[in-house]
PDB file of C-alpha atoms in Angstrom:
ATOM      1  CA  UNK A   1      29.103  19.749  -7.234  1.00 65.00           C
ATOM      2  CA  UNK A   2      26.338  18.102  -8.788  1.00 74.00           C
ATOM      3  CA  UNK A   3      26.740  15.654 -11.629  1.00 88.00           C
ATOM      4  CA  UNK A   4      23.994  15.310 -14.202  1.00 90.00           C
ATOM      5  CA  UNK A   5      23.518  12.224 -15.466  1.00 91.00           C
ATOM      6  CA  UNK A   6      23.192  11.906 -19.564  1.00 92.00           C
ATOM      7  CA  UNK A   7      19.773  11.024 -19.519  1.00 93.00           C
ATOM      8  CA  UNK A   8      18.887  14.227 -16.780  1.00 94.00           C
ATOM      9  CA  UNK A   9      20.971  16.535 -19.169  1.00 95.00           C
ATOM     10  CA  UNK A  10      18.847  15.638 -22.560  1.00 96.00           C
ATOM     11  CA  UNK A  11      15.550  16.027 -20.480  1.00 96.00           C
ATOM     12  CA  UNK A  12      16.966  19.417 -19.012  1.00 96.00           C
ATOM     13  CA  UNK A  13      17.751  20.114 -23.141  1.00 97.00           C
ATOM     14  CA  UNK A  14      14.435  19.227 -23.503  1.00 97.00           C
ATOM     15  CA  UNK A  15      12.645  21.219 -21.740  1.00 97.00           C
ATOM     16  CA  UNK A  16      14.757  24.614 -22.156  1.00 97.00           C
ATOM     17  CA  UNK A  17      14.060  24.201 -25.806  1.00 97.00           C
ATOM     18  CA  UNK A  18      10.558  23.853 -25.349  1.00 96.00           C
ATOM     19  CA  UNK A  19      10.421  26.596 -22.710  1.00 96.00           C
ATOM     20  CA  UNK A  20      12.639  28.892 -25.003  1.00 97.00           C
ATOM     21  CA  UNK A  21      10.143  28.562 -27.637  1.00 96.00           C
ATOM     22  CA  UNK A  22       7.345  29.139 -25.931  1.00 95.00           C
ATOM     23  CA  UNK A  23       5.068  26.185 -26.668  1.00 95.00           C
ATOM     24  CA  UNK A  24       4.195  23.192 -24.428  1.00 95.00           C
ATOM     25  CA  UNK A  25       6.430  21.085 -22.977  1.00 96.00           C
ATOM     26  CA  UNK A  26       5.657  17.314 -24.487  1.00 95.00           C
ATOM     27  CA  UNK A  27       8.555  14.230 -23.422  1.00 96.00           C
ATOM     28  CA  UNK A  28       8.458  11.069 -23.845  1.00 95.00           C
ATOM     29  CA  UNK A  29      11.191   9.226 -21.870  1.00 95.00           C
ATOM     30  CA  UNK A  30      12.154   5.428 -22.395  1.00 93.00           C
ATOM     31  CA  UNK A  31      14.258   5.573 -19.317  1.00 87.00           C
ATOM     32  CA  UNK A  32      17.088   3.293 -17.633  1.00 80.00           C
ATOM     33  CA  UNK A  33      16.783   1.967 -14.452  1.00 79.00           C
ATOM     34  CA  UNK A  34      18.003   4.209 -11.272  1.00 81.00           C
ATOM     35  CA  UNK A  35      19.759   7.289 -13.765  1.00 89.00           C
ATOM     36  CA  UNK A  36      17.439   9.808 -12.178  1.00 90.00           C
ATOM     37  CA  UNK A  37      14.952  10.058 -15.213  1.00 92.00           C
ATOM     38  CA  UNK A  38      12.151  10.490 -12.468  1.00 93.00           C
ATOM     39  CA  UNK A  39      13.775  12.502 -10.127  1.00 94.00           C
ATOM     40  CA  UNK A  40      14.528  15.156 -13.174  1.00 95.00           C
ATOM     41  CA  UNK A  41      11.293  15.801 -14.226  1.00 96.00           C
ATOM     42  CA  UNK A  42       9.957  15.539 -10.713  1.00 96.00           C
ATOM     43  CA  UNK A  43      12.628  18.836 -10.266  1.00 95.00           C
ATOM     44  CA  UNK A  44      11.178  19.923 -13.641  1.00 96.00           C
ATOM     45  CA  UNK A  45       7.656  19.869 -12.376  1.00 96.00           C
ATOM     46  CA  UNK A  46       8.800  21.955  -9.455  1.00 94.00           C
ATOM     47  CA  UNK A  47       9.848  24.093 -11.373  1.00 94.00           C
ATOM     48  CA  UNK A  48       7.327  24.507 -13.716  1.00 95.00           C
ATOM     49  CA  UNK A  49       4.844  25.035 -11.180  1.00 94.00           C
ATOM     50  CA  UNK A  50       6.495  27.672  -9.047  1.00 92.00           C
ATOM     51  CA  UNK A  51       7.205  29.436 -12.318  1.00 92.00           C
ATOM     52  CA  UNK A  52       3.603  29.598 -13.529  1.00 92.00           C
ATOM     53  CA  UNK A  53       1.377  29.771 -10.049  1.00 90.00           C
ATOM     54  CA  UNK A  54      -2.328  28.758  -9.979  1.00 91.00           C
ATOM     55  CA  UNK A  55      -1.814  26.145 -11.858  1.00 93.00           C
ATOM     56  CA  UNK A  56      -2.785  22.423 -11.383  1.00 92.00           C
ATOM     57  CA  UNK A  57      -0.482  19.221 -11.613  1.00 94.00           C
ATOM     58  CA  UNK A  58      -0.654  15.764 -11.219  1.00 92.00           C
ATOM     59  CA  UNK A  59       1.749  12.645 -11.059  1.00 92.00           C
ATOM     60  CA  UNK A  60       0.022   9.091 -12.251  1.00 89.00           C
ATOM     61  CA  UNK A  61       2.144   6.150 -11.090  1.00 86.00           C
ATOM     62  CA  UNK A  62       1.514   2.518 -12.395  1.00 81.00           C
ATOM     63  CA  UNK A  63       0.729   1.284  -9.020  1.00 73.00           C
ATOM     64  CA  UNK A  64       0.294   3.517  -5.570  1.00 63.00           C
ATOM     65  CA  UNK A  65       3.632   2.903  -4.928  1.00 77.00           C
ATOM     66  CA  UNK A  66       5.103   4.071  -7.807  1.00 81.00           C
ATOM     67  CA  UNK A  67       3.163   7.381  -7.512  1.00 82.00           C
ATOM     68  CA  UNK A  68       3.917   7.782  -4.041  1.00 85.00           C
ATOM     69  CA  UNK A  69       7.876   7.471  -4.513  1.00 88.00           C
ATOM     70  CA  UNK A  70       7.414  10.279  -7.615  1.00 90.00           C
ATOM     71  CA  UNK A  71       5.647  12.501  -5.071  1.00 90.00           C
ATOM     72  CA  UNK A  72       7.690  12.008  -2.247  1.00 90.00           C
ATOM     73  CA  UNK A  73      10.342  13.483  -4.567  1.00 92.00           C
ATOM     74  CA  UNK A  74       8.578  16.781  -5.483  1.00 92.00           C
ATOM     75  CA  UNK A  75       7.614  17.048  -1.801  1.00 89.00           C
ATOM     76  CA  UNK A  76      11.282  17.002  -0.862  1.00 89.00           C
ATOM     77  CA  UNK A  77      11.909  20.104  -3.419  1.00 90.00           C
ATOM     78  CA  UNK A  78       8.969  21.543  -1.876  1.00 87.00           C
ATOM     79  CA  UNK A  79      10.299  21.306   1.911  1.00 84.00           C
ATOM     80  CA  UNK A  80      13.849  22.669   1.116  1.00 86.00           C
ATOM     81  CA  UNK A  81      13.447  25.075  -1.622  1.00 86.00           C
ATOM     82  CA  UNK A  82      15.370  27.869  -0.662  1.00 84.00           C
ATOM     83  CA  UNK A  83      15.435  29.991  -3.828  1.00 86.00           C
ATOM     84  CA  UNK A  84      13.798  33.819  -3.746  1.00 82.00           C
ATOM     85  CA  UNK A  85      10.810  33.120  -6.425  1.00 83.00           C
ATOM     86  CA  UNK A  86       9.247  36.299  -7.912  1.00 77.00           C
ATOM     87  CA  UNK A  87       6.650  36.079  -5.157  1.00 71.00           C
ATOM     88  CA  UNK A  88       8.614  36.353  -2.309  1.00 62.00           C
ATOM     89  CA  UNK A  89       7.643  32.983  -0.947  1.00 62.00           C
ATOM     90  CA  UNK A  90      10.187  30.150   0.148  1.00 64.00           C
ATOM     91  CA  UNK A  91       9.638  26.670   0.777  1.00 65.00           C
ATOM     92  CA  UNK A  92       6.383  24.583   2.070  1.00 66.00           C
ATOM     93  CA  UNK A  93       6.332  25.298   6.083  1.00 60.00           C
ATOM     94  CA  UNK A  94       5.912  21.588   7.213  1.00 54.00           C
ATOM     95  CA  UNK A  95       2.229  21.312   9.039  1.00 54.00           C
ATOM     96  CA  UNK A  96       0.655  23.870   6.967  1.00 57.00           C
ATOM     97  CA  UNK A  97      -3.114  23.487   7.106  1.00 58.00           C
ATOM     98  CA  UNK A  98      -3.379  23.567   3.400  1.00 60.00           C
ATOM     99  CA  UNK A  99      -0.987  20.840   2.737  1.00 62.00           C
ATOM    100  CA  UNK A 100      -2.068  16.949   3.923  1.00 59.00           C
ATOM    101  CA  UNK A 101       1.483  15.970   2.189  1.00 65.00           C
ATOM    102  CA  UNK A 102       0.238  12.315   1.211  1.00 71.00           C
ATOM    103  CA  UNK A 103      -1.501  13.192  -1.545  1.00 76.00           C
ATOM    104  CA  UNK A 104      -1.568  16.864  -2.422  1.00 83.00           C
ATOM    105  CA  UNK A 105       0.218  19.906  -2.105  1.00 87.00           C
ATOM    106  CA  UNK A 106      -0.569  23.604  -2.490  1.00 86.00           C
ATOM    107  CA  UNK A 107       2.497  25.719  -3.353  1.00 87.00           C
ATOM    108  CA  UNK A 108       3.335  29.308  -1.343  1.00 84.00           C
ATOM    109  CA  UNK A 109       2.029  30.503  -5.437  1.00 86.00           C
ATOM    110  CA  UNK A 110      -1.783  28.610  -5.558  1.00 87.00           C
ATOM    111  CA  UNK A 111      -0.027  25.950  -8.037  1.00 90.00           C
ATOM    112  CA  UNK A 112      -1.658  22.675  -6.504  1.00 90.00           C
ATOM    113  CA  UNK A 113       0.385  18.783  -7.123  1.00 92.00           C
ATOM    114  CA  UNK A 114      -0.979  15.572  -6.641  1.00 89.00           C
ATOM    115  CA  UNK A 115      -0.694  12.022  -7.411  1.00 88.00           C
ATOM    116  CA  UNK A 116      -3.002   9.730  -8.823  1.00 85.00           C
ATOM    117  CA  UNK A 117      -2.821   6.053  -9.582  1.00 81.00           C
ATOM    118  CA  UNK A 118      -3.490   4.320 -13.533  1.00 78.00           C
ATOM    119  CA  UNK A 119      -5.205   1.740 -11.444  1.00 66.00           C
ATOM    120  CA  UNK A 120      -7.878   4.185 -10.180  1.00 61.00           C
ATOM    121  CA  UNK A 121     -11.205   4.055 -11.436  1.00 55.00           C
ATOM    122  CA  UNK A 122     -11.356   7.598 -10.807  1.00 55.00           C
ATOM    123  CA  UNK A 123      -7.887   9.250 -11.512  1.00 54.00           C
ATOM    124  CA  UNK A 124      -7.656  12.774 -12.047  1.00 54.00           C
ATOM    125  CA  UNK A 125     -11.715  12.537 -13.561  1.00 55.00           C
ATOM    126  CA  UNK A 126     -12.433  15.929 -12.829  1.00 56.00           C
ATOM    127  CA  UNK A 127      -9.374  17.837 -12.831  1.00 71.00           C
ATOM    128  CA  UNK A 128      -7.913  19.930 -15.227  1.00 85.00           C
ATOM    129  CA  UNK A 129      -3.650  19.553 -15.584  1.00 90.00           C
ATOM    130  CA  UNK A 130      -1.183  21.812 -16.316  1.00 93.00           C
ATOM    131  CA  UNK A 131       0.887  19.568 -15.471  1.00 94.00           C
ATOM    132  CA  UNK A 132       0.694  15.854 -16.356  1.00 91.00           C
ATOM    133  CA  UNK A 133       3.723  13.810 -14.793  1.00 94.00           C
ATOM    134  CA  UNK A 134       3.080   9.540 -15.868  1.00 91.00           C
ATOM    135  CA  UNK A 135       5.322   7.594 -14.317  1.00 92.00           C
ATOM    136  CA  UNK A 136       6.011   3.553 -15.538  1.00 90.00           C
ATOM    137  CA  UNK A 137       3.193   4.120 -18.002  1.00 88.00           C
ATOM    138  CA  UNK A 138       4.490   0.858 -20.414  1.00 86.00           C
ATOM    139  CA  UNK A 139       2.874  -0.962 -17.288  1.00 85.00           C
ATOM    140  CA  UNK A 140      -0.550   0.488 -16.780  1.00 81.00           C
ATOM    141  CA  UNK A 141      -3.480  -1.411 -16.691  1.00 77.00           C
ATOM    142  CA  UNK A 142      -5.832  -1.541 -19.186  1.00 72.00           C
ATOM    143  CA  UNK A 143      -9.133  -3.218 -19.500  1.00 68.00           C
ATOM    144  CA  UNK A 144     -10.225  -3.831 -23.189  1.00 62.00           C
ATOM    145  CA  UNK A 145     -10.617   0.049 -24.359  1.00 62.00           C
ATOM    146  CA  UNK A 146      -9.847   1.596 -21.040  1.00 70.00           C
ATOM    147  CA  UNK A 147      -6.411   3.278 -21.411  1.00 72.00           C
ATOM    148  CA  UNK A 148      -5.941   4.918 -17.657  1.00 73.00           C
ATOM    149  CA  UNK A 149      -2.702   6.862 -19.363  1.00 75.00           C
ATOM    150  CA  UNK A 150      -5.129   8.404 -22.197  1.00 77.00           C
ATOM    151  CA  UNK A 151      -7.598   9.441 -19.625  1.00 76.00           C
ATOM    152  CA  UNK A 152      -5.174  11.669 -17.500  1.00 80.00           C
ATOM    153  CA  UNK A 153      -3.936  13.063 -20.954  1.00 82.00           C
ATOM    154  CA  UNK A 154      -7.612  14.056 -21.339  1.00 80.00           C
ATOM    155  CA  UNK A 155      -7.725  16.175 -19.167  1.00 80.00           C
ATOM    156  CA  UNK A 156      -4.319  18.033 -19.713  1.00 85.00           C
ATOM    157  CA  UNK A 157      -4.513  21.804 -20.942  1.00 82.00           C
ATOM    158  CA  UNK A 158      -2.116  20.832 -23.683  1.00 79.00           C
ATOM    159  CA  UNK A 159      -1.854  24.117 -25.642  1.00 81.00           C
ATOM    160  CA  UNK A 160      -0.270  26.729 -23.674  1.00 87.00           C
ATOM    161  CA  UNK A 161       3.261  27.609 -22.565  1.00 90.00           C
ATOM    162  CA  UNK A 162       2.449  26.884 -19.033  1.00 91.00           C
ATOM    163  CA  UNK A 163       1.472  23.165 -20.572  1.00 94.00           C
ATOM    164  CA  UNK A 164       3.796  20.421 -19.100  1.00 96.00           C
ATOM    165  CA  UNK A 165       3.382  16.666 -20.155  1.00 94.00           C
ATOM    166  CA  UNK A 166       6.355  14.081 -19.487  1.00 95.00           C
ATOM    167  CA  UNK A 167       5.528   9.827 -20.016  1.00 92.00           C
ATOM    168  CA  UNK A 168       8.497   7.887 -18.571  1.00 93.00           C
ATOM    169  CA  UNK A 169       8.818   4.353 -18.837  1.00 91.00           C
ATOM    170  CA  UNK A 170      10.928   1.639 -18.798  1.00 87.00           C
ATOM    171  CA  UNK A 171       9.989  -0.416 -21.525  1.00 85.00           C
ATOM    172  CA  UNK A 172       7.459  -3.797 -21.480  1.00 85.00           C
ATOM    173  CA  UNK A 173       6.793  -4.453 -24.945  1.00 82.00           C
ATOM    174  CA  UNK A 174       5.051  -3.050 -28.466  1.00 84.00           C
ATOM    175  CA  UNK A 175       1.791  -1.927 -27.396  1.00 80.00           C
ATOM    176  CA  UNK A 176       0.095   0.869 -25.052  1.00 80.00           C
ATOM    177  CA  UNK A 177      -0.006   4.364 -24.996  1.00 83.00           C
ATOM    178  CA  UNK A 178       3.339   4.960 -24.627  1.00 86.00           C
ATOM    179  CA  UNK A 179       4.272   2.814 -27.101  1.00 87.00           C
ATOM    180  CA  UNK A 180       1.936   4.414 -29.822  1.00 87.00           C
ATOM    181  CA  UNK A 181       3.517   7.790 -28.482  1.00 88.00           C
ATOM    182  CA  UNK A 182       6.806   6.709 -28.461  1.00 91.00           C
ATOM    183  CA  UNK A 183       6.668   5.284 -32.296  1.00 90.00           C
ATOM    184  CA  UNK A 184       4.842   7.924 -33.878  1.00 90.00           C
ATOM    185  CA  UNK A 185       7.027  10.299 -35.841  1.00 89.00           C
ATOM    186  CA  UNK A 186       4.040  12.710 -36.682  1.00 90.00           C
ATOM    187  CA  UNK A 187       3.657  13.763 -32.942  1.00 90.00           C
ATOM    188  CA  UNK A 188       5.373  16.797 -31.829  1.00 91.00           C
ATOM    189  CA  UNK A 189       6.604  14.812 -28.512  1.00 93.00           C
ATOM    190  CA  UNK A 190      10.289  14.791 -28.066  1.00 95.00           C
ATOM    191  CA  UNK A 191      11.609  11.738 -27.775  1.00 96.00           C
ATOM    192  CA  UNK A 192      14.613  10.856 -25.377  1.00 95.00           C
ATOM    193  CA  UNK A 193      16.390   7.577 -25.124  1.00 92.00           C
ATOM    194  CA  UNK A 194      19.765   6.839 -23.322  1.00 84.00           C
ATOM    195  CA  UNK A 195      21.283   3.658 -23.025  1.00 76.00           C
TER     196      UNK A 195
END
C-alpha cells in the first residue's frame, strides 16, 4: 500500500480544501529534499487537468533539467493512467501524433501540459495557464527587474475553480518571488512547511 509522506498529505489537505470550496487552488511549498513534494503536485496537476479538460498547463523548472524531471513525472501518470474518467478515455497511447512527449502533451480530454524553463527569454509569453506548476523557484534567475517566476504567474487564469497554482522550493535565502509569497500573510496562498 502506498505511504504518503507528511509533506504529500498536507499538500493533498491542501488542495481538497481548496477544491471543496470551490475557489482556486494557490500553494506555496518550502519543501525538503527527496519527500515527494514534486512528485505530489505533479499527480495533482494530473489530476486537475483530466478533471477540467481543455484546459492549459505548464511546469517552469529553474534550469531545463529541473523542468524536464517535473515533466517526466506527469508523463509517467499520463502513460499508465488506468482510471475510467467521465470521458471514457484512458491513458496517453505512446506515439500518438499529437503528443511529441519532450515538451508537451495533449490529454485524451483537450487539456494540453508543458514545461518551460525561468531561464527562457520566452517562457510561457503567449500562453494562457490553468495550470501553473514552478518548480525550485527560490533559484530562478533574475536580471535587475526581470522576475521569470512573476512572468509565468502573469499569465495564469487565477480566478476560477479550474485555477491551479503551486511554487515549490527549497529554500536559498530572503529575497525573490517566492520569498515575498511565502512571507506575506495578506495573500490567500496556503502555506505548507514540513521539516
Amino acid at each position: 500500500k502506498l505511504k504518503l509522506r507528511r509533506v504529500q498529505e498536507k499538500i493533498l489537505d491542501a488542495y481538497q480544501k481548496c477544491r471543496e470550496a470551490r475557489k482556486p487552488v494557490k500553494i506555496v511549498v518550502l519543501k525538503p529534499r527527496k519527500f515527494g513534494a514534486t512528485t505530489i503536485v505533479q499527480a495533482l496537476s494530473y489530476h486537475h487537468l483530466r478533471y477540467f479538460g481543455g484546459r492549459s498547463g505548464a511546469v517552469m523548472g529553474d534550469i531545463a533539467s529541473t523542468g524536464s524531471t517535473c515533466f517526466d513525472m506527469f508523463k509517467g501518470f499520463a502513460e499508465n493512467d488506468k482510471f475510467n474518467w467521465p470521458d471514457g478515455l484512458g491513458a496517453l497511447k505512446i506515439g500518438d501524433k499529437e503528443n511529441n512527449l519532450t515538451d508537451y502533451i495533449s490529454l485524451p480530454n483537450k487539456a494540453i501540459y508543458r514545461t518551460v524553463t525561468a531561464g527562457s527569454s520566452n517562457a510561457n509569453r503567449s500562453g494562457t495557464l490553468q495550470v501553473a506548476v514552478m518548480e525550485e523557484v527560490a533559484y530562478y534567475p533574475t536580471d535587475g527587474e526581470r522576475d521569470p517566476a512573476l512572468g509565468f504567474l502573469g499569465s495564469w487564469t487565477r480566478d476560477t475553480e479550474s485555477s491551479m497554482a503551486c511554487m515549490i522550493s527549497t529554500p536559498s535565502g530572503p529575497s525573490g518571488t517566492f520569498f515575498r509569497y511565502w512571507s506575506d500573510d495578506r495573500n490567500d496562498w496556503i502555506k505548507i512547511f514540513t521539516a
